[in-house]
Backbone as numpy.savetxt, mean C-alpha at the origin, in Angstrom:
# Nx Ny Nz CAx CAy CAz Cx Cy Cz
-30.18 -3.52 1.74 -29.42 -2.51 1.03 -30.31 -1.34 0.63
-29.76 -0.18 0.70 -30.49 1.02 0.35 -30.55 1.16 -1.17
-31.72 1.45 -1.71 -31.91 1.61 -3.14 -31.48 3.02 -3.55
-30.70 3.11 -4.61 -30.29 4.42 -5.13 -31.32 4.83 -6.15
-31.97 5.95 -5.93 -33.10 6.34 -6.77 -32.69 7.17 -7.98
-31.53 7.78 -7.98 -31.16 8.69 -9.06 -30.45 8.01 -10.24
-30.28 6.69 -10.20 -29.65 5.98 -11.31 -30.69 5.53 -12.32
-30.33 5.63 -13.60 -31.18 5.13 -14.66 -31.00 3.62 -14.72
-32.06 2.87 -14.41 -31.96 1.41 -14.33 -31.60 0.78 -15.67
-31.82 1.48 -16.78 -31.46 0.92 -18.09 -29.95 0.87 -18.28
-29.21 1.59 -17.44 -27.75 1.60 -17.54 -27.10 0.52 -16.68
-27.88 -0.14 -15.84 -27.34 -1.16 -14.95 -27.24 -2.50 -15.67
-26.20 -3.25 -15.33 -25.98 -4.56 -15.92 -26.71 -5.62 -15.10
-27.62 -6.33 -15.75 -28.28 -7.47 -15.11 -27.73 -8.71 -15.78
-26.88 -9.43 -15.09 -26.16 -10.56 -15.66 -27.12 -11.64 -16.18
-28.31 -11.73 -15.61 -29.29 -12.73 -16.05 -29.92 -12.38 -17.40
-29.86 -11.11 -17.78 -30.47 -10.68 -19.04 -29.44 -10.50 -20.16
-28.18 -10.71 -19.86 -27.12 -10.51 -20.85 -26.94 -11.72 -21.75
-26.34 -11.48 -22.90 -26.01 -12.53 -23.86 -25.08 -13.55 -23.20
-25.37 -14.84 -23.27 -24.53 -15.86 -22.63 -23.08 -15.84 -23.08
-22.84 -15.51 -24.36 -21.45 -15.41 -24.85 -20.71 -14.28 -24.15
-21.41 -13.17 -23.95 -20.82 -12.03 -23.25 -20.48 -12.42 -21.80
-21.40 -13.09 -21.14 -21.20 -13.52 -19.74 -20.01 -14.48 -19.66
-19.91 -15.41 -20.60 -18.79 -16.37 -20.61 -17.46 -15.64 -20.80
-17.45 -14.68 -21.72 -16.21 -13.92 -21.96 -15.86 -13.08 -20.74
-16.85 -12.44 -20.12 -16.61 -11.64 -18.92 -16.04 -12.50 -17.80
-16.62 -13.67 -17.58 -16.13 -14.58 -16.53 -14.72 -15.08 -16.83
-14.41 -15.31 -18.10 -13.06 -15.77 -18.43 -12.03 -14.68 -18.14
-12.41 -13.43 -18.34 -11.50 -12.32 -18.03 -11.35 -12.19 -16.53
-12.45 -12.26 -15.80 -12.41 -12.12 -14.34 -11.57 -13.21 -13.71
-11.65 -14.43 -14.25 -10.94 -15.57 -13.68 -9.57 -15.83 -14.31
-9.12 -14.96 -15.19 -7.84 -15.15 -15.88 -6.69 -15.11 -14.87
-5.89 -16.18 -14.87 -4.78 -16.30 -13.91 -3.60 -15.39 -14.26
-3.45 -15.06 -15.56 -2.29 -14.25 -15.96 -2.46 -12.77 -15.65
-3.69 -12.36 -15.33 -3.92 -10.96 -14.97 -3.51 -10.77 -13.52
-2.57 -9.86 -13.31 -2.06 -9.63 -11.96 -3.13 -8.95 -11.11
-3.39 -9.53 -9.97 -4.32 -8.95 -9.01 -3.56 -7.94 -8.15
-4.26 -6.93 -7.70 -3.65 -5.96 -6.81 -3.29 -6.63 -5.50
-2.12 -6.29 -4.98 -1.71 -6.84 -3.69 -2.60 -6.29 -2.59
-2.79 -7.11 -1.58 -3.55 -6.66 -0.41 -2.74 -5.57 0.29
-3.40 -4.51 0.74 -2.66 -3.48 1.45 -2.08 -4.01 2.75
-0.92 -3.54 3.09 -0.27 -3.89 4.35 -0.22 -2.65 5.21
0.11 -2.80 6.48 0.24 -1.59 7.32 1.26 -0.61 6.75
2.28 -1.13 6.05 3.28 -0.25 5.48 2.83 0.42 4.18
1.71 0.00 3.63 1.21 0.61 2.40 0.96 2.10 2.60
0.62 2.47 3.79 0.30 3.87 4.08 1.27 4.47 5.10
2.48 3.94 5.15 3.47 4.41 6.11 3.90 5.83 5.71
3.65 6.82 6.56 3.95 8.20 6.19 5.44 8.50 6.10
6.29 7.66 6.69 7.72 7.93 6.69 8.42 7.44 5.43
7.85 6.45 4.73 8.50 5.91 3.55 8.63 6.98 2.48
9.81 7.04 1.86 10.14 7.99 0.80 10.23 9.44 1.29
10.24 9.62 2.60 10.35 10.96 3.16 11.83 11.35 3.23
12.12 12.62 3.02 13.47 13.14 3.20 13.51 13.84 4.56
14.42 13.38 5.42 14.48 13.93 6.78 15.92 14.28 7.15
16.07 15.09 8.17 17.38 15.42 8.72 17.63 14.64 9.99
18.78 13.96 10.05 19.16 13.20 11.25 20.48 13.72 11.77
20.65 13.62 13.06 21.89 14.04 13.70 22.88 12.87 13.71
24.10 13.12 13.19 25.13 12.08 13.23 25.58 11.88 14.67
25.88 10.64 15.05 26.22 10.32 16.44 27.55 10.92 16.88
28.55 10.88 16.02 29.88 11.26 16.49 30.16 12.76 16.50
29.49 13.55 15.67 29.74 14.99 15.72 28.45 15.82 15.74
27.31 15.15 15.78 25.99 15.77 15.86 25.66 16.69 14.68
26.38 16.53 13.57 26.07 17.30 12.36 24.76 16.78 11.76
24.01 17.68 11.17 22.74 17.30 10.56 23.01 16.76 9.16
22.54 15.55 8.87 22.66 14.96 7.54 21.25 14.67 7.01
21.09 14.79 5.70 19.79 14.56 5.09 19.77 13.16 4.50
18.70 12.42 4.81 18.54 11.04 4.33 17.15 10.85 3.74
17.04 9.86 2.87 15.74 9.41 2.36 15.39 8.12 3.07
14.16 8.02 3.55 13.69 6.79 4.20 13.27 5.84 3.09
13.95 4.69 2.98 13.72 3.75 1.87 12.71 2.65 2.21
12.91 1.94 3.32 12.01 0.83 3.64 12.15 0.45 5.10
11.18 -0.34 5.58 11.24 -0.87 6.95 12.30 -1.94 7.02
12.96 -2.05 8.16 13.92 -3.13 8.40 13.12 -4.36 8.84
13.44 -5.51 8.24 12.73 -6.76 8.53 13.64 -7.73 9.26
13.05 -8.60 10.07 13.83 -9.63 10.76 13.99 -10.86 9.85
14.52 -11.93 10.39 14.77 -13.15 9.62 13.49 -13.81 9.10
12.35 -13.50 9.72 11.06 -14.08 9.31 10.28 -13.13 8.40
10.95 -12.11 7.90 10.32 -11.10 7.03 9.25 -10.28 7.74
9.35 -10.16 9.04 8.44 -9.35 9.82 9.12 -8.03 10.16
8.35 -6.92 10.15 8.96 -5.63 10.51 9.51 -5.64 11.93
10.67 -5.02 12.10 11.28 -4.92 13.42 10.61 -3.79 14.19
10.24 -4.09 15.38 9.58 -3.17 16.31 8.17 -2.83 15.86
7.53 -1.86 16.51 6.11 -1.66 16.25 5.72 -0.19 16.10
4.57 -0.02 15.48 3.98 1.29 15.23 3.20 1.73 16.46
3.19 3.04 16.69 2.38 3.60 17.77 1.89 4.97 17.33
0.68 5.34 17.74 0.13 6.65 17.37 0.96 7.80 17.94
1.56 7.58 19.10 2.43 8.58 19.70 3.83 8.41 19.11
4.36 9.41 18.38 5.67 9.27 17.76 6.80 8.96 18.75
6.66 9.37 19.99 7.69 9.09 20.98 7.72 7.61 21.37
6.61 6.90 21.14 6.53 5.49 21.48 6.61 4.58 20.25
6.74 5.18 19.08 6.86 4.43 17.83 8.29 3.92 17.72
8.47 2.59 17.63 9.82 2.01 17.66 10.22 1.36 16.33
9.54 1.72 15.24 9.88 1.13 13.95 11.32 1.47 13.55
11.96 0.53 12.83 13.30 0.75 12.29 13.21 0.83 10.78
13.97 1.76 10.19 13.95 1.98 8.76 15.35 1.91 8.17
15.40 1.54 6.90 16.63 1.65 6.13 16.61 3.01 5.45
17.72 3.75 5.59 17.79 5.08 5.00 18.97 5.17 4.04
18.96 6.22 3.23 20.03 6.43 2.27 20.41 7.91 2.31
21.71 8.19 2.40 22.15 9.58 2.40 21.77 10.25 1.09
21.28 11.48 1.17 20.87 12.22 -0.02 22.08 12.52 -0.91
23.22 12.87 -0.31 24.41 13.23 -1.09 25.27 12.02 -1.44
24.74 10.81 -1.26 25.47 9.60 -1.63 26.16 9.03 -0.46
């Protein structure tokens, strides 16, 4: 590991030099089961389409309607339907949308 030279070493925590009561309390907080851990990011965590407002063409009269993209559509196994692709023309993801005007 590369040593960082611009840090004041007196500000760094050395767990071996700390008060044992402090270390015990710190470990009890770190290991506390009731504290919610952050969820692991999923591919959808950074989905650029989620919460986007877009215009779609209605099938029967081709009128433009505005919708909000709410979430990915999932199959019976809770897996996203279809797949992501860098090329938008080949991206086959399915989304649940909601009309902006209700």
